[in-house]
mmCIF file of C-alpha atoms and ligand atoms in Angstrom:
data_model
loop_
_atom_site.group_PDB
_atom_site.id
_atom_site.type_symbol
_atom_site.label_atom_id
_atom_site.label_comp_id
_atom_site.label_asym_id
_atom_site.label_seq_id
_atom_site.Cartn_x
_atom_site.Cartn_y
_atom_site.Cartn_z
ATOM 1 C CA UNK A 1 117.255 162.687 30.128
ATOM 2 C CA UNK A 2 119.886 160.070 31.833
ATOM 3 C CA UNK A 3 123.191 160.578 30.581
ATOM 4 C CA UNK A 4 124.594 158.444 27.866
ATOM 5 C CA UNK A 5 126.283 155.568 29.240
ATOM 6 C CA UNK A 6 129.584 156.109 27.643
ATOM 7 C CA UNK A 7 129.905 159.727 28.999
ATOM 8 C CA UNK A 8 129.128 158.225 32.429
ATOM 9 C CA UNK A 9 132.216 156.123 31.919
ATOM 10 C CA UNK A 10 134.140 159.158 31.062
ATOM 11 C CA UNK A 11 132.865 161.022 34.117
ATOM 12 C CA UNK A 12 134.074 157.879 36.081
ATOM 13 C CA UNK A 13 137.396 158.203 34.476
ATOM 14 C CA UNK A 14 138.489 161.968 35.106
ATOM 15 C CA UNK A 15 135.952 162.668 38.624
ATOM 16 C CA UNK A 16 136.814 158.815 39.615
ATOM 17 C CA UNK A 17 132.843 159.241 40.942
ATOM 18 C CA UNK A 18 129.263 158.877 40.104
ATOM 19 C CA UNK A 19 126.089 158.883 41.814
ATOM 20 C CA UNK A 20 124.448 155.219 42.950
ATOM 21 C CA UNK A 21 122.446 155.620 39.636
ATOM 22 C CA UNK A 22 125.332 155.803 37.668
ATOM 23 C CA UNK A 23 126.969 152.865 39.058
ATOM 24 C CA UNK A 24 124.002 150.759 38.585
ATOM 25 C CA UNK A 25 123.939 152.042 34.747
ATOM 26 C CA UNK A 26 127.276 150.692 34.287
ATOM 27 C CA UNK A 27 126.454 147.583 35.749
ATOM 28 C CA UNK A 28 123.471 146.913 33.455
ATOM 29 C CA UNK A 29 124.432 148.178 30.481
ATOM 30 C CA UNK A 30 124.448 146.848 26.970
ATOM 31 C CA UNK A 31 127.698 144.755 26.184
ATOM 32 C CA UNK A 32 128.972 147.113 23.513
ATOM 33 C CA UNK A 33 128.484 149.857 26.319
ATOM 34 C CA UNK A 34 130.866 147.291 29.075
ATOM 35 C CA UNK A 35 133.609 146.889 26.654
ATOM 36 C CA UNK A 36 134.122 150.687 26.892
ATOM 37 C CA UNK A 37 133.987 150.888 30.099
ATOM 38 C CA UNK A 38 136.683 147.995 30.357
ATOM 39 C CA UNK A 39 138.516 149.268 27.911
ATOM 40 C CA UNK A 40 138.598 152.809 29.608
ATOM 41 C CA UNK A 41 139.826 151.223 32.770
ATOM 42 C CA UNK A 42 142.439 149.050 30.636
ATOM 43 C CA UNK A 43 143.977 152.474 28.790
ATOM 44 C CA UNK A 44 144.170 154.231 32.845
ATOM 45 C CA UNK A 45 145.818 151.016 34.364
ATOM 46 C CA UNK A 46 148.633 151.105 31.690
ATOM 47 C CA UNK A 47 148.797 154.539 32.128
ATOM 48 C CA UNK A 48 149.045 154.865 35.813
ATOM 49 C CA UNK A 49 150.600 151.250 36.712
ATOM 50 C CA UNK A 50 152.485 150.370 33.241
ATOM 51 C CA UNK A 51 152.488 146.656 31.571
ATOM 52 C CA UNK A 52 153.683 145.355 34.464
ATOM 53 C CA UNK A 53 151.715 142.518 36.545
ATOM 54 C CA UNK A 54 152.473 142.150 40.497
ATOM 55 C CA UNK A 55 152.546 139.167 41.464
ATOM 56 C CA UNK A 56 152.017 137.825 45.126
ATOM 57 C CA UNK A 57 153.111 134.305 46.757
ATOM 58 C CA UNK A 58 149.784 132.475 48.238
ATOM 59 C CA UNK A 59 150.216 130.527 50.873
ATOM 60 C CA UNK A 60 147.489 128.455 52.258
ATOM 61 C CA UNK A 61 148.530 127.807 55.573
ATOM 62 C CA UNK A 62 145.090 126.061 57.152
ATOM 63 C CA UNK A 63 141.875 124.931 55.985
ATOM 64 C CA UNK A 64 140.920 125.013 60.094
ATOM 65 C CA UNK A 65 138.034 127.616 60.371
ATOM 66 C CA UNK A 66 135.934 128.164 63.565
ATOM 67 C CA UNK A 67 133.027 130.222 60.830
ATOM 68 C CA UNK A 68 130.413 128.753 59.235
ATOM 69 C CA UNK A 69 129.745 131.039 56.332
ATOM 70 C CA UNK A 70 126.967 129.339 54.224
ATOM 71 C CA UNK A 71 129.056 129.724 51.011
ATOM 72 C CA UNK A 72 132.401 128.359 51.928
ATOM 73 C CA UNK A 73 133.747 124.982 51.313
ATOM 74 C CA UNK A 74 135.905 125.496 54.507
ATOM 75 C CA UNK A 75 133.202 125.917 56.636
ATOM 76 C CA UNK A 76 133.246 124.516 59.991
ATOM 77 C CA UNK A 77 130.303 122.089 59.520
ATOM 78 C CA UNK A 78 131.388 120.745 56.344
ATOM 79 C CA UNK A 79 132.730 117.712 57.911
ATOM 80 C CA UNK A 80 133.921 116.333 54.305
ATOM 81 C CA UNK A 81 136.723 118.497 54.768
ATOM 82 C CA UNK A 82 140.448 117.032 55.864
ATOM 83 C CA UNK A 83 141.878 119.409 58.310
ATOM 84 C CA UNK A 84 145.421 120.592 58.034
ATOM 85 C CA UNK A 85 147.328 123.502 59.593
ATOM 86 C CA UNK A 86 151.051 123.720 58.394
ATOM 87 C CA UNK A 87 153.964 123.938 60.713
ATOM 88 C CA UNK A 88 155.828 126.589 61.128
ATOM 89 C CA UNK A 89 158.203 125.368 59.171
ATOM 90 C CA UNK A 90 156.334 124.347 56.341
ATOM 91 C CA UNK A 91 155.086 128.036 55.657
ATOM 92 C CA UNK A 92 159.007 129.196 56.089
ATOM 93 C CA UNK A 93 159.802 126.329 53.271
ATOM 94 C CA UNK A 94 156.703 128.132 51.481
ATOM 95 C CA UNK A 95 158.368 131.196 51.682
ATOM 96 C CA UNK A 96 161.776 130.103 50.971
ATOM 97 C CA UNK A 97 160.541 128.670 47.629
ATOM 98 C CA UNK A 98 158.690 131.247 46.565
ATOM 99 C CA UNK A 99 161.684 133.936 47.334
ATOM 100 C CA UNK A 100 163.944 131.755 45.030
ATOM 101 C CA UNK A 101 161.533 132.102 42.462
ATOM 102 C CA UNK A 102 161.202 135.786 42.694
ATOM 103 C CA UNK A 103 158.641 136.559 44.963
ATOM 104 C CA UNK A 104 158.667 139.386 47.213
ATOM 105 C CA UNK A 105 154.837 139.493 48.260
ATOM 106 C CA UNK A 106 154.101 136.626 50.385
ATOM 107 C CA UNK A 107 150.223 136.078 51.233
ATOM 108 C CA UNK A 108 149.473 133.549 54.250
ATOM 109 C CA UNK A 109 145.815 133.080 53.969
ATOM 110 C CA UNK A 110 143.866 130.591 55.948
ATOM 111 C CA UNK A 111 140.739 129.903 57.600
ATOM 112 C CA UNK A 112 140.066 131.583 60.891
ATOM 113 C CA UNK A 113 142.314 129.947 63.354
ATOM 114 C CA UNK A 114 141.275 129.786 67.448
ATOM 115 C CA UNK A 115 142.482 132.620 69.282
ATOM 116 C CA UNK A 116 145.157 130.774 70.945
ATOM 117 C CA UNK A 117 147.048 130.635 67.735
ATOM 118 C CA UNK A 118 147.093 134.472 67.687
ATOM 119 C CA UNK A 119 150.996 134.042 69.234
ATOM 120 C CA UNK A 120 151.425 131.324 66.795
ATOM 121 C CA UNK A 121 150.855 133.880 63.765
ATOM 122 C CA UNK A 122 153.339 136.679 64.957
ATOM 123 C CA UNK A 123 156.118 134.200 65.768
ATOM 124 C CA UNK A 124 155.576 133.062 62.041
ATOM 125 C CA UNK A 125 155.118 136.672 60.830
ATOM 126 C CA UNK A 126 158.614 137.902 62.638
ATOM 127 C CA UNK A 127 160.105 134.750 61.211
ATOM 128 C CA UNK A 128 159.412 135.895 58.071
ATOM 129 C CA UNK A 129 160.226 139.179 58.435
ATOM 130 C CA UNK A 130 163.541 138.749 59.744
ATOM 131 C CA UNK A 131 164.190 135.876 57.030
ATOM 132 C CA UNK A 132 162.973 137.860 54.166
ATOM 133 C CA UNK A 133 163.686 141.592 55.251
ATOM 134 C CA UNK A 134 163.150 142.836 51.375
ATOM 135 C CA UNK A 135 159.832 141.268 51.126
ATOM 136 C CA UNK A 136 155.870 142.294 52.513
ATOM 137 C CA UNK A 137 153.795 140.209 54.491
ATOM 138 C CA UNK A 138 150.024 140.122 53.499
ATOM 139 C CA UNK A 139 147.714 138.517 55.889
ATOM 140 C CA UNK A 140 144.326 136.927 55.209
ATOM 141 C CA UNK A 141 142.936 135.320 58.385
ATOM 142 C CA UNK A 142 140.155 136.738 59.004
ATOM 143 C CA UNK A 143 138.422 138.471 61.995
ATOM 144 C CA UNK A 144 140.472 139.614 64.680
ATOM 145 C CA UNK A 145 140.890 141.462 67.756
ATOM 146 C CA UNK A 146 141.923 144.784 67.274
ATOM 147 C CA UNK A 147 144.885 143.405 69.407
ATOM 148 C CA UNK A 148 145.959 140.572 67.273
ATOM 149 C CA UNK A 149 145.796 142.914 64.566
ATOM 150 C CA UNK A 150 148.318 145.248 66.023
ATOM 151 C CA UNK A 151 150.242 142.447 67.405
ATOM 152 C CA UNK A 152 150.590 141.222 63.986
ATOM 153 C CA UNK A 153 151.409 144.908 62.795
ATOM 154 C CA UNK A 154 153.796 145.191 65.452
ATOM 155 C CA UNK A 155 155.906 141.814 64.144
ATOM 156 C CA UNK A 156 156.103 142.974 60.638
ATOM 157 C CA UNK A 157 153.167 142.177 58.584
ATOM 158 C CA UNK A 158 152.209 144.693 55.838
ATOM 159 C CA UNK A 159 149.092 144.314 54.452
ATOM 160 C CA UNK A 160 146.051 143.080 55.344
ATOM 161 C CA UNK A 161 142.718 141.232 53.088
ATOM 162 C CA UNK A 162 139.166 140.673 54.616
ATOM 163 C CA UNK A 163 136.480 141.207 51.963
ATOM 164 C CA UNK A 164 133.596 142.535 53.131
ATOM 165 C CA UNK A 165 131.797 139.783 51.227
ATOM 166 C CA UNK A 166 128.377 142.418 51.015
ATOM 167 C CA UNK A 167 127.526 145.634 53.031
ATOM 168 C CA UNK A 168 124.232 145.088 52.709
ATOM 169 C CA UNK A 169 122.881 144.056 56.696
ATOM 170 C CA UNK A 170 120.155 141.392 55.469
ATOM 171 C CA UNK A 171 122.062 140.182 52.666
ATOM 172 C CA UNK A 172 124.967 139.497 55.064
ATOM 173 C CA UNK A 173 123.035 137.800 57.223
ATOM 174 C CA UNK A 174 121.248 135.316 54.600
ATOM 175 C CA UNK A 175 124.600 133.900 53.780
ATOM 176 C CA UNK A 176 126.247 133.854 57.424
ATOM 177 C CA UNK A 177 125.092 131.953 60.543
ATOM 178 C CA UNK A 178 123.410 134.213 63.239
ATOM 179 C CA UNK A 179 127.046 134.445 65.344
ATOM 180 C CA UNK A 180 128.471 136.516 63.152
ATOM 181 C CA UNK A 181 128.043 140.373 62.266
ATOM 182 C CA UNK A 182 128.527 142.672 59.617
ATOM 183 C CA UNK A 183 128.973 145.424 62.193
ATOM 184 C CA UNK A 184 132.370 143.137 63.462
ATOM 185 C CA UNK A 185 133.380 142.612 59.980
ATOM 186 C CA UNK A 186 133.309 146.522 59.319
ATOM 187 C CA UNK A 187 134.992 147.393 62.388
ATOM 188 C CA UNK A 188 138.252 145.054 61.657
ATOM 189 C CA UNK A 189 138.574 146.529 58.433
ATOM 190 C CA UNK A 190 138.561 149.784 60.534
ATOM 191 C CA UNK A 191 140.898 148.926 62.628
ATOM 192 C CA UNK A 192 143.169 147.729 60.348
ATOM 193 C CA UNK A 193 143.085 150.810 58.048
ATOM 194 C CA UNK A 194 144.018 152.386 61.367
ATOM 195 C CA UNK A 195 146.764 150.312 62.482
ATOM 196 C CA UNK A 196 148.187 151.551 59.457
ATOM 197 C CA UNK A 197 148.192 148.215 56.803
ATOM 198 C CA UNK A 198 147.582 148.380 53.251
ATOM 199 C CA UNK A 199 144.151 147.375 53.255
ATOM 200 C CA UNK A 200 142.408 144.930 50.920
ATOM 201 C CA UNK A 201 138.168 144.828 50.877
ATOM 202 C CA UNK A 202 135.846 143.523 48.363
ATOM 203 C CA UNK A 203 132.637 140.743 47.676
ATOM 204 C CA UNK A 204 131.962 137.697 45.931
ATOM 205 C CA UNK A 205 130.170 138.659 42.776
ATOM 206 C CA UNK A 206 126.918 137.053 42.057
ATOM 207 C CA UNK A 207 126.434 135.463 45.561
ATOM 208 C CA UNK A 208 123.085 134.217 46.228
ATOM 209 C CA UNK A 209 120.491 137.049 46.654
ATOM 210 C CA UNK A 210 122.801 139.520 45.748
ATOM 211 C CA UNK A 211 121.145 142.613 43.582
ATOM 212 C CA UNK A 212 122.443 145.350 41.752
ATOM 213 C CA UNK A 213 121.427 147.346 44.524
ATOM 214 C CA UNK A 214 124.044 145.374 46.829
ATOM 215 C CA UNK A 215 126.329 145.884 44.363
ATOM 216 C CA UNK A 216 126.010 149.983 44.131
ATOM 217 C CA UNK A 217 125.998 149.552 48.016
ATOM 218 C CA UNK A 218 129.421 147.615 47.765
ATOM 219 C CA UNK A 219 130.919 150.349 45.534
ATOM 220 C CA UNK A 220 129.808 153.060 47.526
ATOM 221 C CA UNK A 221 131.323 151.579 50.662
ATOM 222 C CA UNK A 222 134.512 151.093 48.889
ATOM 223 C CA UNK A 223 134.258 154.516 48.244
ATOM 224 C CA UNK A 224 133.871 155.742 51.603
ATOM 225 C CA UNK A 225 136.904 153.069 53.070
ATOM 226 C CA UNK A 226 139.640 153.849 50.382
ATOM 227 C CA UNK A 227 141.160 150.697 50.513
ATOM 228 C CA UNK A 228 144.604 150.292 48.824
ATOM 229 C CA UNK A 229 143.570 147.398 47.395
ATOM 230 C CA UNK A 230 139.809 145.322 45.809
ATOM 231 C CA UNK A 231 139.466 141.696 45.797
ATOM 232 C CA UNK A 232 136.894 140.399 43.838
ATOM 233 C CA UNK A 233 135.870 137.013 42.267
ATOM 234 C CA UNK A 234 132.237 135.230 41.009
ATOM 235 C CA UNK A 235 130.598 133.457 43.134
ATOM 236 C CA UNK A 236 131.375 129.738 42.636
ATOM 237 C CA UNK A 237 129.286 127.224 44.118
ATOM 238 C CA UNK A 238 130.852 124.500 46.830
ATOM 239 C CA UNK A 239 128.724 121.161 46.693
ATOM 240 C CA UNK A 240 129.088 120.259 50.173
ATOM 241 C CA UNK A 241 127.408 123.901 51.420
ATOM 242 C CA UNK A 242 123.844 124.931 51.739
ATOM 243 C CA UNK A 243 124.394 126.969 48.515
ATOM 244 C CA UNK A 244 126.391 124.158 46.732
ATOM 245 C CA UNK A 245 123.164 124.236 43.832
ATOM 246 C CA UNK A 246 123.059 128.139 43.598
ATOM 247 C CA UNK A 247 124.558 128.866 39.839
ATOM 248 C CA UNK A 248 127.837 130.687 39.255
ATOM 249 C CA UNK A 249 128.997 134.286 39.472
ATOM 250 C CA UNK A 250 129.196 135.667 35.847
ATOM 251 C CA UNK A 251 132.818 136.798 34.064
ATOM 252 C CA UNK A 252 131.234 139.764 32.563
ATOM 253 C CA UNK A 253 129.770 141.001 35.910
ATOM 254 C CA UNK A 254 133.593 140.423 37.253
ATOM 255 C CA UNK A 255 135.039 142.286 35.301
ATOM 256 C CA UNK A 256 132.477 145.727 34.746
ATOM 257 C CA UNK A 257 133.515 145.647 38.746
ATOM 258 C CA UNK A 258 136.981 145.473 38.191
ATOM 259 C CA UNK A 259 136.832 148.252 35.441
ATOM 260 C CA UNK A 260 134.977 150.697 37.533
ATOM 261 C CA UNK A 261 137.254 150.068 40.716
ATOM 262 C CA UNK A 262 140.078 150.640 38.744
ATOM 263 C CA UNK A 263 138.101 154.422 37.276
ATOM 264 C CA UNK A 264 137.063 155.043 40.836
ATOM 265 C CA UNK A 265 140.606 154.371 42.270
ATOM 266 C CA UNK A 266 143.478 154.865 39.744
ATOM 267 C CA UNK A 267 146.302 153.669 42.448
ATOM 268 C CA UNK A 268 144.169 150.392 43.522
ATOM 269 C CA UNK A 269 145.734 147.068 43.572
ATOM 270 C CA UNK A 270 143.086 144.943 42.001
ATOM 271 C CA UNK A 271 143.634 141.162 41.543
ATOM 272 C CA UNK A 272 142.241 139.152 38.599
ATOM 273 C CA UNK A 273 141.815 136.325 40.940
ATOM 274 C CA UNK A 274 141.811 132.580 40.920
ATOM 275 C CA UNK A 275 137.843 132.411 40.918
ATOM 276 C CA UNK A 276 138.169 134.061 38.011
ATOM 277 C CA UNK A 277 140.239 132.236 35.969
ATOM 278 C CA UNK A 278 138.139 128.833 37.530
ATOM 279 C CA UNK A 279 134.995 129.777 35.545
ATOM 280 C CA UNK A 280 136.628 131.118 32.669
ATOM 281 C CA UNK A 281 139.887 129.860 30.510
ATOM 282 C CA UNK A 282 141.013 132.687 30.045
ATOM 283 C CA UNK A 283 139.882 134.687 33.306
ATOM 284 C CA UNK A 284 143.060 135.845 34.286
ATOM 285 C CA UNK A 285 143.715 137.413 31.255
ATOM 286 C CA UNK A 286 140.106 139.016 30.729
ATOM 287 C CA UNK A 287 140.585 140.263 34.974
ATOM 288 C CA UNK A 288 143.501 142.673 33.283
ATOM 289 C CA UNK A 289 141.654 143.427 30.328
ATOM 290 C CA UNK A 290 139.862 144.879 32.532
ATOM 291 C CA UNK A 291 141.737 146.954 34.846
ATOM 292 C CA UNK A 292 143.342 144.064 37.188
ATOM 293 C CA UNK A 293 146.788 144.278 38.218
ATOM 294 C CA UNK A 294 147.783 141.506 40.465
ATOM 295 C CA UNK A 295 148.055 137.897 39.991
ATOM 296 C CA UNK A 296 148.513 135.953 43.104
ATOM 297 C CA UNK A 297 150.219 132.590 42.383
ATOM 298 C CA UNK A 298 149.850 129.331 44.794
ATOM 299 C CA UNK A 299 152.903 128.431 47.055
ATOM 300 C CA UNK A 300 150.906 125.872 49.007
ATOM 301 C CA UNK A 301 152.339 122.486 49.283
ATOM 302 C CA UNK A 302 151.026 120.954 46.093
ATOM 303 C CA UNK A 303 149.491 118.155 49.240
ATOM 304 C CA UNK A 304 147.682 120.105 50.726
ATOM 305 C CA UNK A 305 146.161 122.452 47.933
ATOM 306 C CA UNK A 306 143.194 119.883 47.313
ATOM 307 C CA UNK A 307 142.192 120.381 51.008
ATOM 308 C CA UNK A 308 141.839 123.862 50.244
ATOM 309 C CA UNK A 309 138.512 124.077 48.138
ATOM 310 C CA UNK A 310 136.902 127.020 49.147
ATOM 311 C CA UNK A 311 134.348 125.971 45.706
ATOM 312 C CA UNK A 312 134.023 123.788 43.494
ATOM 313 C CA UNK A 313 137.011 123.193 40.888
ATOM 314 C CA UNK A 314 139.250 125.672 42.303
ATOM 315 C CA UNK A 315 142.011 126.495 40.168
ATOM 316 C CA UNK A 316 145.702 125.217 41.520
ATOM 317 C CA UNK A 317 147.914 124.053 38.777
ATOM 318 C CA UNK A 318 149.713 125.662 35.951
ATOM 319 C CA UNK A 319 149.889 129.341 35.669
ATOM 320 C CA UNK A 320 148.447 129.430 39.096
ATOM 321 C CA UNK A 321 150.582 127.350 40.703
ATOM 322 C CA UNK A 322 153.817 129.273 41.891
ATOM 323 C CA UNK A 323 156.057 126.450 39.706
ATOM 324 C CA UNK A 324 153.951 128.319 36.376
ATOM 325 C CA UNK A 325 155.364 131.384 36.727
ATOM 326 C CA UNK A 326 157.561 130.449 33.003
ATOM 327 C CA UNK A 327 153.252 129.714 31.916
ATOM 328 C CA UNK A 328 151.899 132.560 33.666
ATOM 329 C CA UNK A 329 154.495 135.153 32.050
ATOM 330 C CA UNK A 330 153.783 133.653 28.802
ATOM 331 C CA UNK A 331 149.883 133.858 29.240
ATOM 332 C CA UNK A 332 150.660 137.860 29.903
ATOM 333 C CA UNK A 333 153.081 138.205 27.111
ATOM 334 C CA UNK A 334 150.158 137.289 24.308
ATOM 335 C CA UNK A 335 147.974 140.023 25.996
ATOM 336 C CA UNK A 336 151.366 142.512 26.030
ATOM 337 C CA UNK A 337 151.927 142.478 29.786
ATOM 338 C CA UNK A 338 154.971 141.073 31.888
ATOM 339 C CA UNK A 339 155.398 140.308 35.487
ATOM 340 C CA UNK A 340 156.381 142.621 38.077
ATOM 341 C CA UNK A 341 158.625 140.683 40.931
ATOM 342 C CA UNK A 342 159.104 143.860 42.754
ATOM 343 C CA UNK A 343 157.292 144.277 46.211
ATOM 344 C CA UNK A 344 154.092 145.882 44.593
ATOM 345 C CA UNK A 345 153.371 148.510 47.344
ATOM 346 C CA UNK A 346 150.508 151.005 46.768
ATOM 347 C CA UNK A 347 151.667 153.767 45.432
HETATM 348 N N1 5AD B 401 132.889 131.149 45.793
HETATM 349 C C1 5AD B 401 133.703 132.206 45.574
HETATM 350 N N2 5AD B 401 134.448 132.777 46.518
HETATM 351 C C2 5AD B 401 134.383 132.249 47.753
HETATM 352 N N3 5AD B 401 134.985 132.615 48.886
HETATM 353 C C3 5AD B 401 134.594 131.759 49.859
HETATM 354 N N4 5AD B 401 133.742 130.853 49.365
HETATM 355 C C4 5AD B 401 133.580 131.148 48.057
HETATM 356 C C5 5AD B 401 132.805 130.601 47.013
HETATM 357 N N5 5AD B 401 131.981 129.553 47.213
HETATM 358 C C6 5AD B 401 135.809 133.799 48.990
HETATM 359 C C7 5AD B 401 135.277 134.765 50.043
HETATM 360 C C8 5AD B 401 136.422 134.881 51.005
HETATM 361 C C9 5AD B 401 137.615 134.501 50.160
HETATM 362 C C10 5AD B 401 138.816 134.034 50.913
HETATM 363 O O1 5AD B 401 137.119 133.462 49.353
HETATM 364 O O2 5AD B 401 134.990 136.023 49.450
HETATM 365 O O3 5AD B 401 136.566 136.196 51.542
#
């Protein structure tokens, strides 16, 4: 007989594995059975990582992207979109900001750039570095030479996030256009575990044609890569993409992932992330109910933070605006958590 699905959550908890049977029981069980499990991963997160929330500085430094990914607002065809890259100086006045505030994580995320702006990047990433020598230096730009990577490396960036988005082959290629690979997606994430970053992974939950058998597939990859740390938000359509009428990832879904990353991998830096908290009021708060441990705050010039709409209704004010941290600590507070301003590294 299949185990009970409460003792599979407590074989998750103290072997931090299960078999791709297992996973998919805990992704399709009853509700009373999920509230375990996200309870579980809550008690092992306060255990492990304490009350204490990282929090990360997210800087949006271009809505330029040469990709053409079928869910993405930002997508190169989307010709509804107004264009910006910042200056240089407009990401240091970013980071300037958000290190008077606190911050000591500071996230420059963009679309993917032309290659000629690979120099560009490690001028601003040594800038940073030298300006803000107590802080790391996450980058999220997408796919990469192995070179750029290492260039970037090299000038003083830390960490590195580039979901996988599935690792299923033909689901990857229903929701990308035909010039780009899963294989090339893998192999950066690769290389960047072996350039030595902190790694970040993860999907979009509830993407069009996903299945719970992506999903195990997903997990089990994770499993195999190790990275240090899982981002993961629903699905949220963007009406000026070919899947603008597809309907929304689902909270509960969210967060049974979040709860069995955090069994699987005790150390992981999980967000509860903006996409999150866009479908749901209280998102944020139900992400580290659930295991999350990051929150990662917008530093983007409150102009340009429109322009950035990877979906539809894309959360940018209050507590997740960088200017709500006094909101965002009091959000935590009513669940018993606090922020954490220090670096955040994995541990
Ligand atoms: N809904 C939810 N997440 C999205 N992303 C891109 N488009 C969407 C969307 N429509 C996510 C992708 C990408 C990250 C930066 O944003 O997973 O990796």
């Amino acid at each position: 007989m299949a185990m009970e699905t409460r003792a599979l959550v407590d074989v998750l908890r103290e072997a931090h594995h299960l078999d791709g049977d297992g996973y998919a029981a805990l992704l399709t069980c009853c509700t009373a059975d999920a509230d375990y499990l996200r309870a579980q991963a809550r008690e092992v997160a306060v255990q492990m990582l304490g009350r204490g929330i990282f929090v990360r500085g997210l800087v949006e430094i271009t809505n330029v992207c040469r990709n053409d990914c079928l869910y993405c607002g930002i997508r190169r065809s989307n010709t509804a979109v107004d264009r910006y890259l910042l200056t240089h100086e407009q990401v240091m006045h970013c980071c300037q900001a958000g290190h008077a505030i606190g911050f000591r994580t500071f996230v420059l995320q963009g679309g993917e750039l032309p290659r000629e702006r690979e120099a560009w990047i490690a001028d601003l990433v040594a800038d940073i570095r030298a300006s803000f020598p107590d802080s790391a230096i996450t980058l999220s730009l997408g796919e990469w030479p192995r070179e750029a990577y290492a260039r970037w490396r090299a000038a003083g960036a830390d960490r590195y996030l580039l979901r996988h988005e599935t690792h299923n082959a033909a689901h990857y290629a229903s929701l990308h256009p035909a010039d780009m690979s899963q294989s090339n997606r893998l192999s950066c994430l690769d290389n960047l575990m072996v350039l030595g970053f902190q790694v970040g992974t993860g999907i979009m939950v509830g993407s069009p044609g996903q299945t719970i058998e992506h999903l195990v597939e997903d997990i089990q990859y994770i499993e195999r890569l190790r990275p240090h740390m899982v981002g993961l938000g629903p699905f949220v359509p963007q009406h000026d993409t070919p899947l603008g009428c597809h309907p929304v990832g689902s909270v509960d879904l969210t967060t049974r992932l979040y709860a069995i990353f955090r069994l699987m991998m005790p150390h992981a830096l999980i967000p509860s992330t903006t996409a999150l908290n866009t479908i749901h009021p209280r998102g944020r708060l139900l992400g580290i109910e659930a295991g999350a441990n990051v929150v990662m705050p917008n530093l983007s010039p409150s102009e340009v933070r429109g322009s950035y709409a990877l979906y539809d209704g894309k959360a940018a004010s209050a507590a997740e605006a960088a200017e709500g941290v006094a909101l965002l600590e009091k959000q935590l507070a009513t669940i018993g958590y606090h922020i954490d301003w220090s670096r955040g590294d994995y541990r």
